XYZ file of C-alpha atoms in Angstrom:
755
model
C 92.806 172.939 -2.040
C 92.707 170.187 -4.795
C 95.825 168.591 -3.084
C 93.374 167.531 -0.127
C 91.050 165.842 -2.562
C 93.671 164.020 -4.467
C 96.223 163.198 -1.797
C 95.010 159.718 -0.925
C 94.436 158.746 -4.511
C 98.014 160.004 -5.407
C 99.657 158.150 -2.544
C 97.966 154.895 -3.496
C 98.820 155.412 -7.218
C 102.577 156.126 -6.198
C 102.650 152.900 -4.103
C 101.413 150.864 -6.934
C 104.108 152.292 -9.284
C 106.630 151.218 -6.782
C 105.367 147.690 -6.861
C 105.009 147.875 -10.683
C 108.571 146.928 -11.815
C 109.947 150.191 -10.195
C 112.681 148.492 -8.327
C 114.778 147.951 -11.462
C 114.553 151.666 -12.352
C 115.705 152.591 -8.828
C 118.679 150.374 -9.198
C 119.776 152.518 -12.089
C 119.019 155.801 -10.353
C 122.680 156.825 -9.970
C 123.550 156.163 -13.495
C 123.673 158.753 -16.077
C 121.631 158.277 -19.183
C 123.594 159.882 -22.132
C 120.667 159.649 -24.442
C 118.634 162.123 -22.031
C 121.634 164.177 -20.874
C 122.250 167.834 -21.882
C 125.716 168.825 -21.725
C 128.401 171.509 -22.651
C 132.204 171.538 -22.697
C 132.490 175.003 -21.169
C 131.023 176.998 -18.234
C 127.960 179.207 -19.044
C 128.445 182.731 -19.574
C 124.883 183.929 -20.220
C 121.881 183.062 -17.844
C 119.114 182.988 -20.535
C 120.945 180.951 -23.247
C 123.567 178.663 -21.551
C 122.944 178.109 -17.823
C 121.164 174.849 -16.895
C 118.159 174.835 -14.652
C 117.240 172.819 -11.507
C 114.232 173.111 -9.392
C 111.726 171.366 -6.957
C 108.528 173.225 -7.859
C 109.171 176.013 -5.541
C 112.882 176.874 -5.402
C 115.062 176.689 -8.447
C 118.481 177.553 -9.570
C 120.378 178.455 -12.869
C 123.725 176.968 -12.834
C 126.718 178.461 -14.539
C 129.414 175.898 -13.633
C 132.581 178.405 -13.601
C 136.009 176.959 -12.655
C 137.189 180.071 -10.875
C 133.781 181.007 -9.566
C 130.565 179.023 -9.288
C 127.405 181.125 -9.859
C 124.047 179.836 -8.979
C 121.261 182.332 -9.392
C 118.144 181.139 -7.429
C 114.545 181.842 -7.112
C 111.540 180.996 -4.782
C 108.330 181.186 -7.101
C 106.436 182.900 -4.144
C 108.483 186.180 -4.215
C 106.285 188.700 -5.974
C 105.563 192.445 -5.803
C 101.859 193.663 -6.248
C 98.779 192.590 -4.467
C 95.003 192.233 -5.476
C 94.919 195.579 -7.231
C 98.394 195.740 -8.935
C 99.623 192.793 -10.736
C 103.376 193.514 -9.777
C 106.050 191.312 -10.901
C 107.672 187.953 -10.228
C 111.031 188.687 -8.704
C 114.604 187.472 -8.744
C 115.544 186.065 -5.269
C 119.394 186.136 -5.174
C 122.638 184.700 -6.092
C 125.118 182.191 -4.550
C 128.588 182.512 -5.423
C 131.494 180.126 -4.475
C 134.999 181.760 -5.384
C 137.758 178.957 -5.505
C 141.075 180.381 -4.068
C 144.354 179.328 -5.782
C 142.540 177.834 -8.782
C 143.340 180.460 -11.445
C 144.703 179.058 -14.809
C 144.113 176.334 -17.305
C 141.648 173.423 -16.913
C 140.933 170.470 -19.006
C 138.328 167.776 -19.625
C 135.631 170.164 -18.625
C 132.018 168.826 -18.838
C 128.710 170.397 -17.478
C 125.862 167.953 -17.591
C 122.216 167.977 -16.844
C 120.772 164.303 -16.632
C 117.064 164.836 -16.958
C 116.375 161.157 -16.070
C 117.626 161.789 -12.532
C 117.430 165.544 -12.350
C 121.017 165.850 -11.414
C 123.521 168.342 -12.550
C 127.235 167.424 -12.674
C 130.258 169.422 -13.461
C 133.776 167.644 -13.889
C 137.167 168.948 -14.825
C 140.797 168.612 -14.229
C 142.989 171.400 -12.938
C 146.749 171.215 -11.841
C 146.534 167.291 -11.907
C 143.384 167.327 -9.541
C 140.120 165.959 -10.711
C 137.271 168.054 -9.424
C 133.554 166.980 -9.426
C 130.377 168.933 -8.435
C 126.967 167.381 -8.182
C 123.835 169.504 -7.773
C 120.211 168.801 -7.316
C 117.048 170.347 -5.918
C 114.918 168.073 -3.672
C 111.145 168.214 -3.372
C 110.853 165.759 -0.416
C 113.705 167.582 1.631
C 112.881 171.135 0.315
C 116.577 172.019 -0.328
C 118.997 172.618 -2.980
C 122.011 170.339 -2.440
C 125.516 171.001 -3.857
C 128.334 168.567 -3.465
C 131.882 169.251 -4.193
C 134.480 166.392 -4.281
C 137.986 165.872 -5.623
C 140.434 163.061 -5.894
C 142.952 164.804 -3.845
C 142.990 165.718 -0.146
C 142.712 169.447 0.929
C 141.627 170.238 -2.520
C 139.186 172.980 -1.614
C 139.908 176.597 -0.480
C 136.961 178.821 -1.281
C 134.760 181.907 -0.288
C 130.966 181.387 -0.183
C 128.871 184.402 -0.585
C 125.206 185.480 -1.131
C 123.647 188.277 -3.065
C 120.309 189.767 -2.131
C 118.383 190.718 -5.309
C 116.895 193.351 -3.291
C 119.891 194.762 -1.627
C 120.151 193.904 2.135
C 122.811 192.722 4.406
C 124.343 189.281 4.247
C 125.211 187.693 7.580
C 127.115 184.483 8.666
C 127.048 182.531 11.754
C 129.044 179.355 12.381
C 128.246 177.249 9.361
C 125.492 179.199 7.806
C 125.087 182.226 5.723
C 121.905 184.035 4.989
C 119.947 187.193 4.118
C 116.461 188.374 4.916
C 114.193 191.212 3.730
C 110.803 192.609 3.067
C 109.089 194.033 0.032
C 106.863 196.977 -0.032
C 103.845 194.804 -0.229
C 104.698 193.324 3.123
C 106.133 189.945 1.763
C 109.016 188.885 3.882
C 111.662 186.590 2.571
C 114.794 184.660 3.601
C 117.677 182.637 1.986
C 119.873 180.500 3.968
C 122.823 178.194 3.152
C 124.267 175.580 5.426
C 127.856 174.349 4.698
C 129.246 171.054 5.796
C 132.994 170.526 5.332
C 135.093 167.502 5.182
C 138.230 168.302 7.234
C 139.734 171.732 6.734
C 138.624 174.934 8.235
C 135.428 177.084 8.059
C 135.327 180.584 9.350
C 133.354 183.832 9.049
C 135.108 186.714 7.139
C 133.883 190.401 6.645
C 133.488 192.122 3.304
C 132.330 195.592 4.079
C 128.914 195.457 5.733
C 128.436 191.805 4.521
C 129.750 188.601 5.820
C 131.007 185.420 3.881
C 132.098 182.033 4.741
C 135.698 180.903 4.105
C 136.774 177.411 3.580
C 140.458 176.358 3.897
C 142.049 173.212 2.848
C 138.911 171.100 2.814
C 138.834 167.475 1.149
C 135.242 168.423 -0.001
C 132.189 170.322 1.246
C 128.420 170.346 0.828
C 125.983 173.294 0.664
C 122.398 172.692 1.627
C 120.411 175.852 0.552
C 116.794 176.664 0.923
C 114.594 179.871 0.663
C 111.145 180.838 1.677
C 108.678 183.900 1.867
C 105.504 184.369 4.195
C 103.275 183.874 1.141
C 100.277 181.718 1.659
C 97.889 180.864 -1.244
C 94.747 181.708 0.996
C 92.957 184.905 0.505
C 91.075 184.710 3.720
C 94.517 185.023 5.490
C 95.490 188.017 3.257
C 97.881 185.718 1.371
C 100.261 185.671 4.259
C 101.165 182.832 6.435
C 104.208 181.706 8.547
C 107.209 183.742 8.494
C 110.176 182.370 6.499
C 112.577 181.986 9.335
C 110.896 179.194 11.186
C 110.135 177.400 7.873
C 113.797 177.532 6.992
C 114.781 176.433 10.492
C 112.589 173.240 10.365
C 113.859 172.484 6.724
C 117.623 172.738 7.738
C 117.250 171.021 11.174
C 115.506 167.909 9.267
C 118.354 167.615 6.652
C 121.496 168.741 8.358
C 121.907 165.216 10.058
C 121.221 163.283 6.843
C 124.013 162.051 4.703
C 124.366 163.454 1.138
C 123.818 159.984 -0.259
C 120.557 159.743 1.501
C 119.386 163.243 0.349
C 120.062 162.148 -3.249
C 118.491 158.863 -2.779
C 115.399 160.558 -1.628
C 115.418 162.964 -4.492
C 115.954 160.545 -7.328
C 113.345 158.169 -5.986
C 110.763 160.924 -5.819
C 111.621 162.545 -9.139
C 111.731 159.080 -10.857
C 108.209 158.229 -9.679
C 106.947 160.910 -11.959
C 109.619 161.117 -14.826
C 110.032 157.385 -15.273
C 106.418 156.729 -16.085
C 107.042 157.672 -19.787
C 109.941 156.505 -22.134
C 110.248 157.495 -25.746
C 112.460 156.326 -28.752
C 111.822 158.227 -31.962
C 114.609 156.595 -33.867
C 118.367 156.193 -34.110
C 120.806 159.119 -34.333
C 124.155 159.389 -35.810
C 126.389 157.952 -32.937
C 129.232 160.539 -33.657
C 126.740 163.438 -33.628
C 125.000 162.246 -30.518
C 128.305 162.518 -28.492
C 128.666 166.128 -29.353
C 127.728 168.786 -26.792
C 124.083 169.660 -26.939
C 124.640 173.204 -28.469
C 126.710 171.703 -31.396
C 123.900 169.172 -32.022
C 121.311 172.132 -32.360
C 123.873 173.715 -34.876
C 124.167 170.486 -36.820
C 120.462 169.621 -36.618
C 119.359 171.120 -39.949
C 121.958 168.970 -41.615
C 122.073 165.792 -39.541
C 118.859 164.009 -38.632
C 118.738 163.734 -34.933
C 115.592 161.999 -33.650
C 117.272 161.482 -30.327
C 117.626 165.248 -29.955
C 113.922 165.456 -30.776
C 113.139 162.947 -27.999
C 115.548 164.770 -25.587
C 113.663 168.072 -25.994
C 110.351 166.269 -25.617
C 111.635 164.774 -22.145
C 113.097 168.134 -21.221
C 109.555 169.581 -21.312
C 108.467 166.880 -18.824
C 111.662 167.529 -16.770
C 110.865 171.482 -16.568
C 107.226 170.869 -15.567
C 108.269 168.463 -12.707
C 110.865 170.910 -11.634
C 108.559 173.903 -11.657
C 105.015 172.745 -10.621
C 104.675 170.407 -7.760
C 101.631 169.679 -5.634
C 101.070 172.173 -2.773
C 102.740 174.979 -4.671
C 102.116 177.570 -7.385
C 101.872 176.779 -11.039
C 104.637 177.466 -13.605
C 104.589 180.980 -14.850
C 105.943 182.380 -18.116
C 109.524 181.449 -17.168
C 108.631 178.353 -15.023
C 110.259 179.477 -11.913
C 113.551 180.655 -13.324
C 113.898 184.501 -13.373
C 117.017 186.627 -12.947
C 115.224 189.958 -13.275
C 113.176 192.171 -10.985
C 111.545 193.574 -14.000
C 111.319 190.473 -16.250
C 109.543 190.387 -19.740
C 105.717 190.641 -19.231
C 106.400 190.490 -15.374
C 107.116 186.658 -15.736
C 103.413 186.507 -14.792
C 100.453 184.181 -15.663
C 99.055 185.203 -19.015
C 95.484 184.221 -19.507
C 95.215 184.191 -23.360
C 97.226 181.021 -23.979
C 100.441 181.096 -22.103
C 99.789 179.586 -18.634
C 97.215 177.035 -20.550
C 100.030 175.981 -22.860
C 102.235 175.350 -19.794
C 99.976 172.366 -18.828
C 98.920 170.813 -22.206
C 101.552 168.117 -21.612
C 100.675 167.456 -17.978
C 97.838 164.717 -18.418
C 98.923 163.196 -21.710
C 102.466 162.638 -20.532
C 101.544 161.093 -17.270
C 102.311 164.002 -14.942
C 98.765 164.600 -13.568
C 100.044 165.576 -10.107
C 101.965 168.507 -11.703
C 98.734 169.953 -13.000
C 97.464 170.277 -9.385
C 99.115 173.787 -8.622
C 97.337 175.209 -11.639
C 94.020 173.927 -10.648
C 94.670 175.208 -7.068
C 95.608 178.493 -8.526
C 92.521 178.816 -10.495
C 90.412 177.955 -7.239
C 92.436 180.558 -5.151
C 91.774 183.498 -7.563
C 87.872 183.061 -7.629
C 87.050 185.727 -4.941
C 89.382 188.357 -6.110
C 88.425 187.869 -9.857
C 84.768 188.008 -8.930
C 85.278 191.346 -7.156
C 87.003 192.822 -10.136
C 84.520 191.266 -12.557
C 81.547 192.833 -10.834
C 83.000 196.132 -10.976
C 83.725 195.946 -14.697
C 80.461 193.730 -15.662
C 77.794 194.644 -13.062
C 74.754 192.364 -12.891
C 76.828 189.267 -13.722
C 77.339 186.180 -11.677
C 80.687 184.172 -11.713
C 83.951 185.869 -12.848
C 86.615 186.202 -15.376
C 90.076 187.761 -15.742
C 92.239 190.295 -17.402
C 95.258 189.087 -19.609
C 97.862 189.388 -17.065
C 97.552 187.796 -13.721
C 99.544 187.303 -10.427
C 99.638 185.180 -7.291
C 97.144 187.375 -5.323
C 94.427 187.482 -7.898
C 95.593 190.918 -9.117
C 95.413 191.490 -12.811
C 96.350 194.070 -15.597
C 96.297 194.925 -19.154
C 93.051 194.163 -21.272
C 90.033 192.308 -19.990
C 90.106 188.752 -21.391
C 86.536 187.742 -20.955
C 86.962 184.149 -22.159
C 90.031 183.629 -19.959
C 88.444 182.027 -17.053
C 86.479 179.676 -19.456
C 89.859 178.740 -20.857
C 91.112 178.080 -17.174
C 87.988 176.014 -16.721
C 89.076 173.662 -19.551
C 91.942 172.520 -17.379
C 89.395 171.534 -14.659
C 87.578 169.385 -17.183
C 90.600 167.908 -18.642
C 91.979 166.681 -15.145
C 88.724 164.742 -14.808
C 88.747 163.401 -18.326
C 92.017 161.906 -17.797
C 91.567 160.690 -14.253
C 87.807 159.826 -14.165
C 87.856 161.125 -10.406
C 84.354 161.833 -9.673
C 85.020 162.998 -6.096
C 87.310 165.657 -7.666
C 84.875 166.611 -10.194
C 81.929 166.881 -7.712
C 83.690 168.761 -4.932
C 86.333 170.775 -6.744
C 85.891 171.152 -10.508
C 82.103 171.390 -10.832
C 81.467 174.404 -8.678
C 84.106 176.453 -10.473
C 82.897 175.385 -13.995
C 79.393 176.141 -13.116
C 80.134 179.639 -11.792
C 81.988 180.489 -15.005
C 79.154 179.114 -17.110
C 76.893 181.499 -14.995
C 79.171 184.535 -16.032
C 78.493 183.641 -19.731
C 74.835 182.971 -19.018
C 74.524 186.611 -17.927
C 77.141 188.207 -20.251
C 76.091 186.772 -23.621
C 73.961 189.093 -25.908
C 70.950 187.679 -27.551
C 70.024 188.935 -31.021
C 66.389 189.145 -32.410
C 66.835 185.921 -34.332
C 67.756 184.119 -31.146
C 71.590 183.947 -31.870
C 73.797 184.348 -28.870
C 76.988 186.376 -29.245
C 79.977 187.291 -27.036
C 79.901 191.080 -26.757
C 82.919 193.273 -27.400
C 85.548 190.570 -27.721
C 89.073 190.800 -28.902
C 91.027 188.045 -30.898
C 94.413 187.921 -29.009
C 96.386 189.864 -29.660
C 95.211 191.745 -32.751
C 92.213 193.107 -34.634
C 89.200 195.062 -33.630
C 87.178 194.877 -30.491
C 83.644 193.757 -31.418
C 80.799 191.327 -30.903
C 81.042 187.722 -32.166
C 84.739 187.024 -32.175
C 85.491 183.468 -33.090
C 88.082 182.860 -30.419
C 85.393 183.801 -27.785
C 82.732 181.543 -29.182
C 84.866 178.507 -29.440
C 85.927 178.756 -25.902
C 82.423 179.398 -24.610
C 81.275 176.366 -26.602
C 83.963 174.337 -24.825
C 82.991 175.612 -21.542
C 79.296 174.796 -22.212
C 80.101 171.242 -23.381
C 82.238 170.483 -20.333
C 79.681 171.785 -18.046
C 76.755 169.606 -19.621
C 78.978 166.559 -19.442
C 79.957 167.297 -15.865
C 76.326 167.726 -14.822
C 75.546 164.481 -16.680
C 78.178 162.465 -14.952
C 77.244 163.797 -11.549
C 73.489 163.546 -12.257
C 72.867 167.035 -10.792
C 71.349 170.392 -11.809
C 69.284 169.038 -14.547
C 67.314 172.079 -15.314
C 70.325 174.310 -15.410
C 72.107 171.870 -17.625
C 69.241 172.008 -19.970
C 69.460 175.740 -19.936
C 73.038 175.790 -20.750
C 72.464 173.237 -23.467
C 69.888 175.785 -24.901
C 72.486 178.569 -24.801
C 75.104 176.281 -26.438
C 72.721 175.575 -29.267
C 72.064 179.146 -30.078
C 75.817 180.357 -30.030
C 76.992 181.967 -33.117
C 78.552 179.232 -35.172
C 81.984 179.127 -36.890
C 81.991 180.597 -40.304
C 83.983 179.860 -43.462
C 85.220 182.882 -45.376
C 85.545 184.069 -48.916
C 88.987 182.492 -49.486
C 88.022 179.326 -47.720
C 89.362 180.223 -44.453
C 87.928 179.787 -40.941
C 86.941 183.437 -40.114
C 88.684 185.060 -37.224
C 85.825 187.558 -36.828
C 82.089 187.409 -37.532
C 82.874 189.900 -40.473
C 84.664 188.132 -43.421
C 87.781 190.494 -43.225
C 90.700 187.965 -42.757
C 93.711 188.998 -44.626
C 95.403 185.929 -46.282
C 98.778 187.844 -45.813
C 98.312 188.189 -42.093
C 101.033 186.057 -40.378
C 100.369 187.160 -36.930
C 101.763 184.940 -34.261
C 98.348 184.354 -32.406
C 95.944 182.070 -34.285
C 93.300 182.418 -31.531
C 90.383 181.438 -33.818
C 91.667 177.857 -34.027
C 90.968 177.170 -30.422
C 88.210 174.788 -31.560
C 90.874 172.673 -33.241
C 93.166 172.623 -30.491
C 93.097 172.627 -27.501
C 89.215 172.554 -27.974
C 87.375 169.809 -29.465
C 84.703 171.608 -31.653
C 86.634 170.930 -34.848
C 88.048 167.669 -36.068
C 89.088 166.103 -39.228
C 86.675 163.100 -38.662
C 83.408 164.801 -37.316
C 83.692 168.415 -38.941
C 85.829 167.892 -42.082
C 84.779 171.182 -43.745
C 85.600 173.232 -40.563
C 88.961 171.294 -40.372
C 89.674 172.119 -43.898
C 88.948 175.909 -43.388
C 91.076 175.795 -40.181
C 93.861 174.291 -42.538
C 93.564 177.122 -45.018
C 93.939 179.709 -42.043
C 96.894 177.919 -40.635
C 98.602 177.594 -44.030
C 98.165 181.366 -44.558
C 99.660 182.269 -41.118
C 102.904 180.469 -42.165
C 105.390 178.075 -40.406
C 107.864 180.616 -38.901
C 106.808 182.596 -35.819
C 107.802 182.994 -32.199
C 108.792 179.956 -30.244
C 105.443 179.402 -28.278
C 103.473 180.072 -31.569
C 105.390 177.449 -33.455
C 104.630 174.943 -30.491
C 100.965 175.682 -30.894
C 101.218 175.150 -34.717
C 102.713 171.632 -33.984
C 99.540 170.846 -31.972
C 97.350 172.368 -34.686
C 98.929 170.275 -37.531
C 98.797 167.103 -35.316
C 94.978 167.729 -34.911
C 94.757 168.144 -38.599
C 96.425 164.719 -38.828
C 99.241 166.090 -40.988
C 102.214 164.595 -39.335
C 104.717 165.829 -42.031
C 103.627 169.430 -41.628
C 103.591 169.004 -37.689
C 107.274 167.752 -38.137
C 108.237 170.830 -40.357
C 107.068 173.106 -37.618
C 109.025 170.932 -35.133
C 112.178 171.266 -37.182
C 111.717 175.000 -37.249
C 111.151 174.983 -33.530
C 114.651 173.463 -33.202
C 116.486 176.305 -34.611
C 119.374 177.511 -32.370
C 119.177 181.221 -31.474
C 121.318 183.375 -29.330
C 119.825 186.770 -28.801
C 117.752 187.790 -25.732
C 115.911 190.766 -27.203
C 112.106 190.702 -27.670
C 110.690 189.789 -30.995
C 106.958 189.584 -31.497
C 106.817 188.038 -34.840
C 109.777 185.716 -35.842
C 113.064 184.686 -34.471
C 111.712 181.862 -32.376
C 113.630 178.794 -31.622
C 115.607 177.473 -28.776
C 118.815 178.354 -26.880
C 121.942 176.267 -26.204
C 120.298 175.301 -22.804
C 117.255 174.117 -24.783
C 114.992 176.950 -23.189
C 112.407 178.229 -25.765
C 112.945 181.698 -27.210
C 109.821 183.612 -27.712
C 112.419 185.445 -28.038
C 113.239 186.202 -25.174
C 112.833 183.132 -22.978
C 109.438 181.842 -22.397
C 108.724 178.305 -21.218
C 105.429 177.696 -22.736
C 107.086 176.709 -25.990
C 109.016 173.992 -24.154
C 105.844 172.636 -22.728
C 103.868 173.078 -26.109
C 106.565 171.242 -28.053
C 106.269 168.202 -25.634
C 102.437 168.365 -25.943
C 102.775 168.524 -29.632
C 104.733 165.247 -30.020
C 102.155 163.500 -27.541
C 99.426 164.672 -29.952
C 101.187 163.402 -32.999
C 101.414 159.785 -31.438
C 97.985 159.628 -29.519
C 94.825 161.699 -29.439
C 91.752 161.113 -27.286
C 89.613 164.241 -27.447
C 86.944 162.522 -29.776
C 86.262 159.862 -27.234
C 88.457 157.361 -28.745
C 92.158 156.343 -28.398
C 93.602 157.235 -31.853
C 96.993 156.013 -32.431
C 99.587 157.413 -34.618
C 97.244 160.132 -35.967
C 100.043 162.434 -37.209
C 102.919 160.252 -37.562
C 105.638 161.852 -39.835
C 107.692 160.031 -42.287
C 110.794 160.613 -40.437
C 109.721 158.418 -37.516
C 109.270 155.320 -39.424
C 109.899 153.152 -36.384
C 109.766 154.020 -32.769
C 108.365 153.331 -29.351
C 106.683 155.067 -26.547
C 105.426 153.789 -23.149
C 103.402 155.768 -20.473
C 101.287 158.141 -22.552
C 97.821 158.606 -21.010
C 94.519 158.951 -22.864
C 91.166 160.351 -21.585
C 89.140 157.825 -19.888
C 92.097 157.057 -17.545
C 93.859 154.706 -20.048
C 97.510 154.301 -19.848
C 99.404 153.196 -22.916
C 101.950 150.890 -21.489
C 103.421 149.919 -24.730
C 103.194 151.648 -28.287
C 105.484 150.400 -30.954
C 105.386 151.150 -34.626
C 107.278 150.196 -37.725
C 106.875 151.684 -41.251
C 104.099 153.886 -39.880
C 101.991 150.851 -38.627
C 101.206 149.755 -35.055
C 103.111 146.478 -34.531
C 102.556 146.297 -30.654
C 100.004 147.994 -28.278
C 99.286 147.616 -24.643
C 96.497 149.640 -22.955
C 96.033 149.526 -19.292
C 92.457 150.661 -18.107
C 92.806 152.323 -14.682
C 88.996 153.010 -14.369
C 87.150 150.285 -16.059
C 85.806 152.464 -18.765
C 84.655 151.352 -22.313
C 87.482 151.704 -24.746
C 87.544 152.489 -28.525
C 90.704 152.190 -30.459
C 91.463 153.726 -33.664
C 94.541 152.267 -35.567
C 95.972 153.171 -38.978
C 96.229 149.383 -39.666
C 94.398 146.277 -38.752
C 95.181 144.718 -35.329
C 94.903 141.282 -33.793
C 91.911 141.952 -31.388
C 90.152 138.671 -30.361
C 86.719 139.158 -28.926
C 86.469 142.769 -29.836
C 84.135 144.680 -32.215
C 86.128 145.706 -35.434
C 84.826 148.201 -38.020
C 86.414 150.133 -40.886
C 86.382 153.855 -40.474
C 87.733 155.694 -43.422
C 91.249 154.553 -43.753
C 91.468 153.400 -40.130
C 90.289 150.476 -38.049
C 88.264 150.776 -34.968
C 87.857 148.500 -32.058
C 85.441 148.716 -29.166
C 85.407 146.862 -25.905
C 84.568 146.983 -22.380
C 87.334 147.037 -19.844
C 88.026 145.957 -16.333
C 89.909 148.385 -13.944
C 93.582 147.313 -13.691
C 93.624 145.020 -16.612
C 96.107 145.255 -19.613
C 94.597 144.856 -23.128
C 97.358 143.644 -25.695
C 97.258 144.062 -29.434
C 99.625 143.142 -32.345
C 99.772 143.845 -36.116
C 97.513 141.747 -38.043
């Protein structure tokens, strides 16, 4: 797996981070940051719209925070039905309930908070004169969900703890543990176990029909250490099955049961902060009174009261969700990250190959979460054999492989064939190199996969008598006819061939095949501009200017591809703008997130911001809407609707594109800055070439301070909207911008100020 190639580098990098002024951050690890805290003044009633998520990349919980009953719905992202031939569905795992005895009645001063700077969820309230506090987190290093219950009075807690198995089955208790086990029809076994530690009081097992529960009587406080596991293993050669869950869980709980809660919390916050604290953002000052309101009320007020702090909070929430649902050694984030309450979730809560899983990871590299991309890359690697088997059946006499639209964790797939799907996957393999400059990774991991996908298209493309190459029988997701020469297909193939050629150049290998792929690329059907100035979605000029479909697949070359740009291909960029304008600004949640990125690449910050404002629209329904109705729920989950996490991730990526772009071989600062963000600051963005932007400050739309850390010693080209003090560097005017070129040394920071 990629984890093996990256492990030493990651460890070294994290060690450096600890030495690089990290101690100050750790001193503040137990302090809540109000600017980046979501909160509500009442318990959650609805899973999708109100409950708050916590997770460690594999297990996760949705917190309701009830006073008479706490409800935590939980998942392990390896629990799936299906196999290599049946996509199946991602499954709910179960529920944890804590019913508090003798606590009925009124309560006051209630707050339910999720501090995303520490990934800690807290609940506070007063009832019958007693102040109660709960603190929850999900630990990656210790592999448990930790739930701590305290009060300012002795003997404050009497409660019954119970579990519910989402697939039926008996609940058993023994001593201070409660658990359930089970087996799905596909042979996947699973187990969930909670270990309870009380402070004084009494803990006993009680019966409830066939099930058992744990009863706490007159305890001063208690802690629950919860974990879950399956026998899934991300290796086809072992039939996707590994160690049984019981010994896994036993090792985890044996390792943590002797640790104090404070030590567990410290390990969690240090681990989480190493990722999250790499980037900070300030988009402007919000109204103080409005900022003190519950998050749902700020959403309601948003269209009337400017709230850049809320915009920044939702940006960082995307990073929080990625850290919480995608960690090295595990599976990638699916359509709902890892949070799912249903055994028949929308679209199976699967991996959709025609934009959705790709959008999940647009933010990873630019927002300095490179390690969080590793599960996605490992997933691509793991599906190769099964995908090749299915591909050969569908497309005989082709090398390499591709995928259908819907995919699972066993390589199984369903719905329509999405022939450019694997090529879009390959873009992530290249981008990880582009941002890290890790040639060992490129040679040993990424290049072989990129090459075999290029081989698929080498065999699959159709050559016309005039030499033009076209992708046969494509479909522009998710509408239109199935026919040759679909623009979406060609832009992705162009991207694949470009990345393959550059990879072979960097590694100095496969010169003859590189030349062959370059010839194929030169003969690909080119993008066309249609009769009303639009970028054609199909080779035939049939685009309807009234078509407002949520998918805008034929603009892949603008984003996330790099075939179309305002600087290098202005005519195609203008045609893309015409198409994008015709599609309209309102749509489903994830579609609006993509439009933010499109408008950022078109360097129109005000229009990107308009889409951002549309995205921050409070919605409450949970039904499916394929066209409009997108926005975000009170818990800041993106509404497709229903909930789909790619919109959260795409929103964060969109803001990063507004502030920094690097796809054209240069670091372009403030390329799509809206008028509303007159002054601001961001630290920690990453650019291709392995450059870390340790400081970017702007005022009145101009860069006033800039610091770039070169992590690989590559040549750097800076594009700024205003002139900078740049001693000893080559300066040139480029349109309305200023460009600076200079060689760098690895580890050195390069400073700029406004001239």
